[in-house]
CSV table of C-alpha atoms and ligand atoms in Angstrom, one decimal:
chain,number,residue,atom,x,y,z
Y,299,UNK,CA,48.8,-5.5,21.9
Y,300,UNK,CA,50.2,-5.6,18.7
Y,301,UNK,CA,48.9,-3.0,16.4
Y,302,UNK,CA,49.2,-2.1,13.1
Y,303,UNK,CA,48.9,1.7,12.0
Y,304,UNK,CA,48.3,1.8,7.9
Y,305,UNK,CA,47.8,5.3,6.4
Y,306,UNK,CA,50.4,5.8,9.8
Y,307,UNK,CA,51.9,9.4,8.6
Y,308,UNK,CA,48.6,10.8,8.2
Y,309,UNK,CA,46.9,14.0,10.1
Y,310,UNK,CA,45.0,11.0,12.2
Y,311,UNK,CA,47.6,8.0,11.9
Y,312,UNK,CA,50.6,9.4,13.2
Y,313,UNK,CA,49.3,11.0,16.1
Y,314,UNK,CA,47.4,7.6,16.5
Y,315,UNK,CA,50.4,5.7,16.4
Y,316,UNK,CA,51.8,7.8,19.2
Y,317,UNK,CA,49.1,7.5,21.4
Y,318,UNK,CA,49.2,4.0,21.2
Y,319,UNK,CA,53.1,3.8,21.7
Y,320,UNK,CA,52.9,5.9,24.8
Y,321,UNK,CA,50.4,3.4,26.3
Y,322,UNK,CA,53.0,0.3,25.9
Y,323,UNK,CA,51.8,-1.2,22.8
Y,324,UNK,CA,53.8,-2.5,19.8
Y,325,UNK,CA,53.1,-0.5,16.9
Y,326,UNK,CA,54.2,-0.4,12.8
Y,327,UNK,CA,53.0,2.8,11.2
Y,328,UNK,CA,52.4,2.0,7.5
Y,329,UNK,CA,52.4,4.9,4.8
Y,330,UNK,CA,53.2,5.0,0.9
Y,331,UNK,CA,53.2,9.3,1.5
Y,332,UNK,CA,50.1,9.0,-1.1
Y,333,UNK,CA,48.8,12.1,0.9
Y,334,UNK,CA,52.1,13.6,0.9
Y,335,UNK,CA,52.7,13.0,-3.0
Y,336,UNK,CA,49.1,14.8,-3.9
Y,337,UNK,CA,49.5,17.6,-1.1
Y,338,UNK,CA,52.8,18.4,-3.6
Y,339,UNK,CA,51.1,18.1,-6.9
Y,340,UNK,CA,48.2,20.3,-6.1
Y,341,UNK,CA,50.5,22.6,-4.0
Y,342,UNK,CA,48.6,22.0,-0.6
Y,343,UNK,CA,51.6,21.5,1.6
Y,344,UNK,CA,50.5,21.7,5.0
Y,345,UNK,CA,51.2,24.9,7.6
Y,346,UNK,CA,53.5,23.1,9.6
Y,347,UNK,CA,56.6,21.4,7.4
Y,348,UNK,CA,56.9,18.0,8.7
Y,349,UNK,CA,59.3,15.4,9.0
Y,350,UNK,CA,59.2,11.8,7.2
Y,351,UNK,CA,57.4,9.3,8.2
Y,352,UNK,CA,61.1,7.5,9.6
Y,353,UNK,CA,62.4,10.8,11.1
Y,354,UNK,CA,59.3,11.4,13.0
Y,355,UNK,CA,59.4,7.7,14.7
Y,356,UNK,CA,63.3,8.7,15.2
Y,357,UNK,CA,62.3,12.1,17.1
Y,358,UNK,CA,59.4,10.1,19.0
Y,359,UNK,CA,61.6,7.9,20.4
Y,360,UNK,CA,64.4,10.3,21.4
Y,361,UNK,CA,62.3,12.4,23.2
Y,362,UNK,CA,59.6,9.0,24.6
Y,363,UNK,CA,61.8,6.2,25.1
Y,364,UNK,CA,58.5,4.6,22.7
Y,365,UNK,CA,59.7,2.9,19.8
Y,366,UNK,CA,57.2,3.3,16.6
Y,367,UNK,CA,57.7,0.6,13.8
Y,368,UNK,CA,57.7,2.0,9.9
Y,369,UNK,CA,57.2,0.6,6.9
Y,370,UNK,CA,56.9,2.9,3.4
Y,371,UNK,CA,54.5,0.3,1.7
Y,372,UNK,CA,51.3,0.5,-0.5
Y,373,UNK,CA,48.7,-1.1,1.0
Y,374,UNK,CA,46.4,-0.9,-2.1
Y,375,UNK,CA,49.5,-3.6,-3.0
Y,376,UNK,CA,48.5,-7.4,-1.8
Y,377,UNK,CA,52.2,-8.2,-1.7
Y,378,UNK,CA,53.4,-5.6,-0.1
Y,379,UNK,CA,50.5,-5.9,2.9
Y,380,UNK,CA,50.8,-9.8,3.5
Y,381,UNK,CA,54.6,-9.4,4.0
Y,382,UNK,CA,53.7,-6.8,6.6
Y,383,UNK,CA,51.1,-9.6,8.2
Y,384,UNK,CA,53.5,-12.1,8.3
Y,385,UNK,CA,56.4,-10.6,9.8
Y,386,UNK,CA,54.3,-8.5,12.5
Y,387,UNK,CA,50.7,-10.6,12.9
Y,388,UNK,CA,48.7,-7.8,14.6
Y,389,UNK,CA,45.7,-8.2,17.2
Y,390,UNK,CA,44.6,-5.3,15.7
Y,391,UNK,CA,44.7,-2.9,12.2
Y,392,UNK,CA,43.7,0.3,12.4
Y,393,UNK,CA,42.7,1.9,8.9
Y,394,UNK,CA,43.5,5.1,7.7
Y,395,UNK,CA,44.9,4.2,4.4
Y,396,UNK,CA,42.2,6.1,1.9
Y,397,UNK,CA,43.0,9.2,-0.3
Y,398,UNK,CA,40.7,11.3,2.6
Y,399,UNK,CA,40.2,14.3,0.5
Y,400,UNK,CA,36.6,15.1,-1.1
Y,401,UNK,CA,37.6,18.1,-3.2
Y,402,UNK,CA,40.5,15.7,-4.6
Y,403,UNK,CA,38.3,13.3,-5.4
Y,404,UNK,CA,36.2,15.5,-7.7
Y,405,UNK,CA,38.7,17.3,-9.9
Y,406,UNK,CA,39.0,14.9,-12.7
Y,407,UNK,CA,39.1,11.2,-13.8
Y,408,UNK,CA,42.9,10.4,-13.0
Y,409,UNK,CA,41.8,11.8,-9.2
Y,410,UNK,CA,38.8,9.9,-9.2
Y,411,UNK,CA,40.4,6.9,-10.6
Y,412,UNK,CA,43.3,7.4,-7.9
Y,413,UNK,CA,40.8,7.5,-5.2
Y,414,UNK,CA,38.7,4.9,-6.4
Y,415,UNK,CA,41.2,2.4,-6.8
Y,416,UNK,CA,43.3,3.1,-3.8
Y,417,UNK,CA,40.8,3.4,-1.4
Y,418,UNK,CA,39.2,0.4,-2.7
Y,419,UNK,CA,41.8,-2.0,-3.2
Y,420,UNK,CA,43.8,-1.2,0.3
Y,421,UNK,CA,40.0,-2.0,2.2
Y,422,UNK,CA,40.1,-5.3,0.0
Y,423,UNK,CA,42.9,-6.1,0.6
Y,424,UNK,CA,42.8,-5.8,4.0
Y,425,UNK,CA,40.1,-7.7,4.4
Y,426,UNK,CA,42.0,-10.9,2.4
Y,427,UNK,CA,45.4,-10.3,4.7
Y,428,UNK,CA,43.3,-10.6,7.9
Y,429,UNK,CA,41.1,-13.2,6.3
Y,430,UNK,CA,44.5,-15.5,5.3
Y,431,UNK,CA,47.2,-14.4,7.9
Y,432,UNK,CA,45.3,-12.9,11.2
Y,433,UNK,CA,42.1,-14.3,11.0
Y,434,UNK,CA,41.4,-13.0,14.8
Y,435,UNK,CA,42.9,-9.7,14.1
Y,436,UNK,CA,40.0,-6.7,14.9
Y,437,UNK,CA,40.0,-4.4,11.9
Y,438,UNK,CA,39.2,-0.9,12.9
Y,439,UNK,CA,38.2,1.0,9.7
Y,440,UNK,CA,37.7,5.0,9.7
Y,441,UNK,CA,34.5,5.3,8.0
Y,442,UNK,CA,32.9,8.4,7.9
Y,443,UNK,CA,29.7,10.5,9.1
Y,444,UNK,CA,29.5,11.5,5.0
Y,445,UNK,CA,28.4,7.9,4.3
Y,446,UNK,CA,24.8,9.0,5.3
Y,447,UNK,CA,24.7,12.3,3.2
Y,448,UNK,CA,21.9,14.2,4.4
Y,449,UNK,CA,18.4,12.8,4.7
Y,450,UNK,CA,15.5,14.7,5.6
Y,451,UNK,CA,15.1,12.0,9.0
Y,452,UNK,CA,17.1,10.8,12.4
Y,453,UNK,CA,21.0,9.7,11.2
Y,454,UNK,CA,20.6,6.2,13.3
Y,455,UNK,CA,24.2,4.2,14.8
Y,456,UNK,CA,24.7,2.1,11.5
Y,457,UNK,CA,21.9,-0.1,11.4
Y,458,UNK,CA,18.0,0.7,10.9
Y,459,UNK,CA,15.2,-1.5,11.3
Y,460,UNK,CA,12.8,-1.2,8.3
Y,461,UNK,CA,8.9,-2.8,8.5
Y,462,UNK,CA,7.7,-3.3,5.3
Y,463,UNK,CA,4.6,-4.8,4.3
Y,464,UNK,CA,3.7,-6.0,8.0
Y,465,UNK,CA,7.3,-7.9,8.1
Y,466,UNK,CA,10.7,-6.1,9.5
Y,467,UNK,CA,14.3,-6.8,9.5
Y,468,UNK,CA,17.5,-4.3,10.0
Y,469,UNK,CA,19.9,-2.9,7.6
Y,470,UNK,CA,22.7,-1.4,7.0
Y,471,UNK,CA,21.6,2.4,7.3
Y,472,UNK,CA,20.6,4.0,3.6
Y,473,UNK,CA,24.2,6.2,2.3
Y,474,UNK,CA,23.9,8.3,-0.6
Y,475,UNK,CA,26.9,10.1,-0.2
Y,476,UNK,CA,28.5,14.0,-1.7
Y,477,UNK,CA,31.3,12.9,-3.3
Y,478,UNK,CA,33.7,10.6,-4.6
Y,479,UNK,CA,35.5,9.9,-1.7
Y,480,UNK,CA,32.6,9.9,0.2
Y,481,UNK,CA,31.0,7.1,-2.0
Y,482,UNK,CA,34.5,4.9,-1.7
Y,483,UNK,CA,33.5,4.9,1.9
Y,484,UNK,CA,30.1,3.4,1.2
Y,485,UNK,CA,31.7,0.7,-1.2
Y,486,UNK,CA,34.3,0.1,2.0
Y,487,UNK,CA,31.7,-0.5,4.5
Y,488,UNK,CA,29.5,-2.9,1.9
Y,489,UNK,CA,32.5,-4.7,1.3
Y,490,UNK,CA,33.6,-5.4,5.3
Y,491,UNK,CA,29.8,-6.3,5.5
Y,492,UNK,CA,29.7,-8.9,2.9
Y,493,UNK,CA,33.2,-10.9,4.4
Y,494,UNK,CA,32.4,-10.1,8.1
Y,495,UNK,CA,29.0,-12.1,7.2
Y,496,UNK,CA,31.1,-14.7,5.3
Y,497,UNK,CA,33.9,-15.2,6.8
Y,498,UNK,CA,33.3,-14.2,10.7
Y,499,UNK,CA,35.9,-11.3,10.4
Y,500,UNK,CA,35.7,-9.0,13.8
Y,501,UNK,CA,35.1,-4.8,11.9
Y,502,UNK,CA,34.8,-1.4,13.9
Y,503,UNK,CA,33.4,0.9,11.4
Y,504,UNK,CA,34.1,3.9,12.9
Y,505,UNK,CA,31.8,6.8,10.9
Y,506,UNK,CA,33.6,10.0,11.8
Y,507,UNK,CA,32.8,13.8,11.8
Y,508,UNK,CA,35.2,16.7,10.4
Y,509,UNK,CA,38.3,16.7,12.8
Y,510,UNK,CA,39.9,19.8,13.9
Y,511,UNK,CA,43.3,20.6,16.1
Y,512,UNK,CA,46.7,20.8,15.8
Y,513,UNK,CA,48.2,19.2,18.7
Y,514,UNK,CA,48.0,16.0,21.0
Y,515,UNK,CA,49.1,15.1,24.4
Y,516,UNK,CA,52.8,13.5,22.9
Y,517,UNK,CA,53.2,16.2,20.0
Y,518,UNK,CA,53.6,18.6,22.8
Y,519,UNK,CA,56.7,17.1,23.6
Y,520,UNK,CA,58.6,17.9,20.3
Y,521,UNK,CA,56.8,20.3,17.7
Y,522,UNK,CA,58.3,18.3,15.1
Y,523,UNK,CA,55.8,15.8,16.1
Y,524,UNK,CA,52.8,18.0,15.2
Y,525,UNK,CA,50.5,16.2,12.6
Y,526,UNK,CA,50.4,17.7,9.3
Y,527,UNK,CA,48.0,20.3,9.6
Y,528,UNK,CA,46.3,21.6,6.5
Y,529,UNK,CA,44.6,24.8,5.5
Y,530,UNK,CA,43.9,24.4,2.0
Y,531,UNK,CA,40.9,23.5,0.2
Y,532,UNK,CA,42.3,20.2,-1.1
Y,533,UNK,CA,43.1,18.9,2.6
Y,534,UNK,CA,41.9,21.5,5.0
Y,535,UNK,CA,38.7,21.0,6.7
Y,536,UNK,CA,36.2,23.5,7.3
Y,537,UNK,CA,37.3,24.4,11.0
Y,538,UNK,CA,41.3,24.7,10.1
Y,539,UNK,CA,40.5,26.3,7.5
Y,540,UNK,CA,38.8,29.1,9.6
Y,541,UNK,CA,41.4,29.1,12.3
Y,542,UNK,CA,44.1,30.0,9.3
Y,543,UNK,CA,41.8,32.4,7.4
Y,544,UNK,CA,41.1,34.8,10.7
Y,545,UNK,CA,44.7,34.7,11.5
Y,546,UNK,CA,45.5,35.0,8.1
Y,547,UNK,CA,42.7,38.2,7.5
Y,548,UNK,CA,41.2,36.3,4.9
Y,549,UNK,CA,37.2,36.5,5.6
Y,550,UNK,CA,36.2,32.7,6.7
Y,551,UNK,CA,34.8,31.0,3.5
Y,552,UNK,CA,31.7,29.9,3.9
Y,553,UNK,CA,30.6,27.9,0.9
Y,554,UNK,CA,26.9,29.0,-0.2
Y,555,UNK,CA,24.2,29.8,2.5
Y,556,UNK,CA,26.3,28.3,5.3
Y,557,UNK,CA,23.6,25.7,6.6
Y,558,UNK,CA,25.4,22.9,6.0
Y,559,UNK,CA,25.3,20.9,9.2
Y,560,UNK,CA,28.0,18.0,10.2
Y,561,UNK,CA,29.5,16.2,13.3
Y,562,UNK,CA,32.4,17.5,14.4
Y,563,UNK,CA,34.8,16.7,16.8
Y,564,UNK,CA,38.7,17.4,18.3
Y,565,UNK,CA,41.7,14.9,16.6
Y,566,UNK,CA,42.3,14.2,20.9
Y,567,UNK,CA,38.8,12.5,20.5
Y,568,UNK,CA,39.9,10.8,17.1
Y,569,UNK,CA,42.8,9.0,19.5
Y,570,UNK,CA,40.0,8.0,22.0
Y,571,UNK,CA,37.3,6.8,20.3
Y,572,UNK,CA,39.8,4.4,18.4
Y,573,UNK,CA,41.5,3.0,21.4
Y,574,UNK,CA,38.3,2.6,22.7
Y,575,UNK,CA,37.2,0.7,19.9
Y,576,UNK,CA,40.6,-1.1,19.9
Y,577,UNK,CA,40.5,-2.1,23.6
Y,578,UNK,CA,37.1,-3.7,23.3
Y,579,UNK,CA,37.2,-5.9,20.5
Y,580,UNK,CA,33.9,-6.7,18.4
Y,581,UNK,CA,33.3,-10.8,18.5
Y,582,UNK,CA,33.8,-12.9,15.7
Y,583,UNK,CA,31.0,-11.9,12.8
Y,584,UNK,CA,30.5,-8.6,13.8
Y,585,UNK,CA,30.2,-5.4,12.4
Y,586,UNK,CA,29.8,-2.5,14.7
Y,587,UNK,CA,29.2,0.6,13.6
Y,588,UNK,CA,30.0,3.9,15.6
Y,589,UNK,CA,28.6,7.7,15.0
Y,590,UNK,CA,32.4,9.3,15.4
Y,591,UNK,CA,31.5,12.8,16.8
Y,592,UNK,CA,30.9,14.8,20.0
Y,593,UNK,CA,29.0,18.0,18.6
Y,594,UNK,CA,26.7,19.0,15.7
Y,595,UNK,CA,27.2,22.5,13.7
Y,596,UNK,CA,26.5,24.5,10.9
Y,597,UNK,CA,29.0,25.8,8.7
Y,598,UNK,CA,27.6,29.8,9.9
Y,599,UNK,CA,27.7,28.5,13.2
Y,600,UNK,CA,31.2,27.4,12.9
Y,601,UNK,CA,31.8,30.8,11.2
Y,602,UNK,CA,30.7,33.1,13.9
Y,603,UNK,CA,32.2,31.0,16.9
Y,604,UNK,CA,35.9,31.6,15.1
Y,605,UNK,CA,35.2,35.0,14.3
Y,606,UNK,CA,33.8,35.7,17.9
Y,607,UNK,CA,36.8,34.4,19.8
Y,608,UNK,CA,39.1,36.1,17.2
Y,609,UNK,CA,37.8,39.3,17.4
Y,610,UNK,CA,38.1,39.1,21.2
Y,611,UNK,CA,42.0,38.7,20.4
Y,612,UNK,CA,41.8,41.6,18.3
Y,613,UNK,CA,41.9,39.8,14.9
Y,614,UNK,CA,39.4,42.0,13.1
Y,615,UNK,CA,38.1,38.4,11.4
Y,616,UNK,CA,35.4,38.8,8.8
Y,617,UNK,CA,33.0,36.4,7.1
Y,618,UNK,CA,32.0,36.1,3.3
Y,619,UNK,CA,29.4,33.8,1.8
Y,620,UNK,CA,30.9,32.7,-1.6
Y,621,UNK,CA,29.6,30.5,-4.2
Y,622,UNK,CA,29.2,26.7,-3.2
Y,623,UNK,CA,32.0,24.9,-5.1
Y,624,UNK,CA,30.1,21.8,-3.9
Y,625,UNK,CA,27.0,20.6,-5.0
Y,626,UNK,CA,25.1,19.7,-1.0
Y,627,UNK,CA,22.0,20.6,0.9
Y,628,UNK,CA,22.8,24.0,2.0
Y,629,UNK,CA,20.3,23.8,4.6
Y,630,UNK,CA,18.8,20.8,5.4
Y,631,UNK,CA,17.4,18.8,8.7
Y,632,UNK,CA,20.5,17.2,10.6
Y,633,UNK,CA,19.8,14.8,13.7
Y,634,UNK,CA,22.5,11.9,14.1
Y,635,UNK,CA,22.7,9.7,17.1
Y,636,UNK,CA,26.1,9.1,18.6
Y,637,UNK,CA,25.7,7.3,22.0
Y,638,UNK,CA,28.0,4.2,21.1
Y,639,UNK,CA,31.3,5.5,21.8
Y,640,UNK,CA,29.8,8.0,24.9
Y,641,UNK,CA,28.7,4.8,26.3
Y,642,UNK,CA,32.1,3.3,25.8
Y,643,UNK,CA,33.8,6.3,28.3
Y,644,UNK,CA,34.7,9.1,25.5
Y,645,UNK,CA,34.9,12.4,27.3
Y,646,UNK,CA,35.1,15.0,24.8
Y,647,UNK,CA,37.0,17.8,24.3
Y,648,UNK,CA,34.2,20.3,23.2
Y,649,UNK,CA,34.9,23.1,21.1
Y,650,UNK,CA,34.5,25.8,23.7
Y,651,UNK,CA,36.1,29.3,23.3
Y,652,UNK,CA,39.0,28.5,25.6
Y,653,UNK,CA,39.8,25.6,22.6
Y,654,UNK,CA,39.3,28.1,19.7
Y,655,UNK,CA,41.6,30.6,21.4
Y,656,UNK,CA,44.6,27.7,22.2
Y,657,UNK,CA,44.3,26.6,18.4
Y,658,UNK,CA,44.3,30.1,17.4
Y,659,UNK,CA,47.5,31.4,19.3
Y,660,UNK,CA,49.2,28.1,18.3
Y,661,UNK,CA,48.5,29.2,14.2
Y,662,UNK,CA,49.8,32.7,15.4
Y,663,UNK,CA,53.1,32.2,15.7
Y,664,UNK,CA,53.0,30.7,12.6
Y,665,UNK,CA,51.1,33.8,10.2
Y,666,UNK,CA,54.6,33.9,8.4
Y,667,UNK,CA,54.0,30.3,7.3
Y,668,UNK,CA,50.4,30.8,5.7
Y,669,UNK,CA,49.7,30.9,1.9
Y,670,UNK,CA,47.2,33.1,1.6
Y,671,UNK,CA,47.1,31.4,-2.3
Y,672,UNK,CA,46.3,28.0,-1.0
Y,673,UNK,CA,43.2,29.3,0.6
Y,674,UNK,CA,39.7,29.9,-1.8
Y,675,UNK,CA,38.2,26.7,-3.3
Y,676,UNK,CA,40.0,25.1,-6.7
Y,677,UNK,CA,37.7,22.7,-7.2
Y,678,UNK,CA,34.1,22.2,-8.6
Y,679,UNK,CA,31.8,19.2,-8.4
Y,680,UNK,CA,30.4,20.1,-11.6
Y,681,UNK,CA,33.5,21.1,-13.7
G,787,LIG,N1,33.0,24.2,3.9
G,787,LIG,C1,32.8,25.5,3.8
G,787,LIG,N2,33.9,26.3,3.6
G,787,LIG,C2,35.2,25.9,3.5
G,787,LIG,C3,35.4,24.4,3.6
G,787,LIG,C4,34.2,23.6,3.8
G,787,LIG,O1,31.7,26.0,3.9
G,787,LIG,O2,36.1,26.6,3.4
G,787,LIG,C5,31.9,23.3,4.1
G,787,LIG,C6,31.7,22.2,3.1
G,787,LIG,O3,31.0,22.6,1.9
G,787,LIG,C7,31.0,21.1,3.9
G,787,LIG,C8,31.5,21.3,5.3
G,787,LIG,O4,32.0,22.6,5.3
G,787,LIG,O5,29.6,21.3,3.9
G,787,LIG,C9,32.5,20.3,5.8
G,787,LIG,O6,33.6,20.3,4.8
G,787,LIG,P1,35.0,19.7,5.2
G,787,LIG,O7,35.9,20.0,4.0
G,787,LIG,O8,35.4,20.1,6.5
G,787,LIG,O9,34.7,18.1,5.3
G,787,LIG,P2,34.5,17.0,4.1
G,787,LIG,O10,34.9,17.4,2.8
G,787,LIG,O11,33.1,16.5,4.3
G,787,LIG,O12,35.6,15.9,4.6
G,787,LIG,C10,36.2,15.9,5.8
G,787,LIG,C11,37.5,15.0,5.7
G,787,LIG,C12,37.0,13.6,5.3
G,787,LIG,C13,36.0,13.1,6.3
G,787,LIG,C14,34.9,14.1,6.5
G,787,LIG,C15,33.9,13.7,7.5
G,787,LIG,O13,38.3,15.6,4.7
G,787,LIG,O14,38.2,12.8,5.2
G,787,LIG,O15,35.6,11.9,6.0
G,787,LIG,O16,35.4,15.4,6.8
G,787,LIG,S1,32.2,14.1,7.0
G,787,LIG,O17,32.2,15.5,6.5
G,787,LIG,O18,31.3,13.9,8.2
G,787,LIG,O19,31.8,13.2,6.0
């Protein structure tokens, strides 16, 4: 197939665009390095220096024989994204291409602004380049599990059916998201809704979990071909972040009374659950929408399980409650069903002690690297 990678240099796209090299496909990566850009204006450079977009696909293909197509272009740019369509005409776009950082999101208006608009305008546009240009093309958009906030009942696959007055009918799940970003995710997902009823576009709206790891099966071939992996509060998430701070003998930062309870699951499922949804196209005027994550925790959970298996390798790793920089449910009732992709064929990597310890020695030999300044929270939802 013929697939087309935009937000391609990111902690999911470029190990995405591997993946899908390795298995024979013809792939462009996209990128405009918005997440590079910020990560050095907010000093949140990741642990791991890594090559540019170009010199990764270089290094890929010296060491794979798999060629990786790049193009430094803004997709939030309606130009610059039909010229891609024309000259490659994919059967399928994966979409990565959003500012992905909540924290970002909420420091000020020019962040919000930069999120808004980007995030916004790349999904719109998207949706006109297939709509015009690749009208069969399946668009495969990383939503997220934050849509949904946290309601006090079941988290259902997308849809719920709703009886009201002795009539039903089914909608689009109720979102009330925790941020900015969050929310632009929302807005995405109305958006594909409206033109897949309109227009019979084919959408995967994938709604995924936290991700954690460091490495892939084809990033073990080079380490320059480790995704950027981030530790600080801007782009880390919450499990990283722990596997830094106990290596780094910072006590893990749990934000408020640690109850906070998400979906979480290994970057190796990220690569599966979107081929999955790639090899098995949605028909014509569909939107299908998939819970993206193999295991529910707590942030204390999370916590202990870090500090347990560090401790075993004599990390001494300590835990500290701080004040919540965000304004959630700090404990709250969490039940989200995820049997679409499982029934697809996902076989997750679970996030058993033998996992924490590998991700753990892997951040080891890099302790020189850490920051310990780029560790405790920057930014405040209410500033
Ligand atoms: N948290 C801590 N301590 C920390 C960092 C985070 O307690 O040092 C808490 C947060 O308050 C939150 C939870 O851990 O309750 C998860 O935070 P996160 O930073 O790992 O995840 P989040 O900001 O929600 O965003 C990340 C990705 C985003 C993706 C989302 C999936 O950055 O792109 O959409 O995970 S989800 O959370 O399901 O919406």
């Amino acid at each position: 197939m013929k697939i087309m990678i935009l937000g391609g240099d990111g902690y999911l796209g470029w190990p995405t665009a591997m993946a899908f090299a390795s298995k024979g496909h013809e792939v462009i990566a996209v990128d405009n390095y918005l997440r590079r850009n910020i990560a050095l204006e907010t000093s949140s450079e990741p642990l791991i220096p890594c090559p540019n977009l170009i010199e990764r696909a270089d290094i890929f293909q010296a060491v794979s024989n798999y060629k990786i197509k790049t193009a430094i272009a803004d997709c939030a740019d309606y130009l610059q994204l039909t010229n891609l369509f024309r000259d490659f005409h994919p059967d399928a776009v994966i979409h990565y291409a959003e500012q992905p950082s909540a924290p970002y999101s909420m420091i000020d208006f020019q962040t919000a602004q930069k999120t808004f608009s980007n995030n916004l305008n790349a999904t719109f546009n998207l949706i006109w380049a297939v709509k015009e240009f690749a009208p069969e093309c399946h668009i495969v958009k990383l939503g997220t599990m934050g849509e949904y906030g946290t309601p006090d009942i079941d988290i259902e696959e997308g849809w719920i059916d709703i009886e009201h007055n002795g009539r039903k009918d089914t909608f689009l799940y109720p979102r009330q998201a925790g941020s900015l970003y969050h929310t632009t995710k929302v807005l995405d997902t109305d958006l594909l809704w409206f033109y897949v009823r309109t227009y019979g576009l084919r959408v995967t709206d994938l709604m995924q979990g936290p991700v954690y790891g460091l490495s892939t099966a084809e990033s073990d071939l080079d380490t320059r071909l480790l995704p950027n992996f981030h530790y600080d509060d801007i782009f880390g998430t919450v499990v990283n972040r722990f596997l830094v701070q106990a290596v780094a003998g910072v006590p893990l930062t749990v934000y408020g009374k640690g109850g906070q309870t998400r979906g979480y699951l290994n970057l190796k499922d990220t690569l599966q659950c979107v081929e999955l949804a790639v090899d098995s196209p949605v028909k014509k005027g569909e939107l299908r929408i998939l819970n993206q994550f193999t295991e529910q925790f707590s942030v204390n959970h999370l916590a202990e399980k870090v500090q347990a298996v560090g401790n075993k390798m004599g990390l001494k790793v300590k835990i500290e409650a701080i004040e919540n920089p965000r304004k959630e449910k700090e404990d709250h009732y969490y039940n989200a069903k995820h049997h679409g992709l499982m029934e697809m064929g996902l076989k997750p990597h679970y996030m058993t002690d033998e996992v924490v310890t590998k991700m753990l020695e892997e951040i080891i030999i890099r302790k020189d690297q850490i920051d310990p300044k780029k560790i405790m929270p920057r930014v405040k939802w209410n500033n």
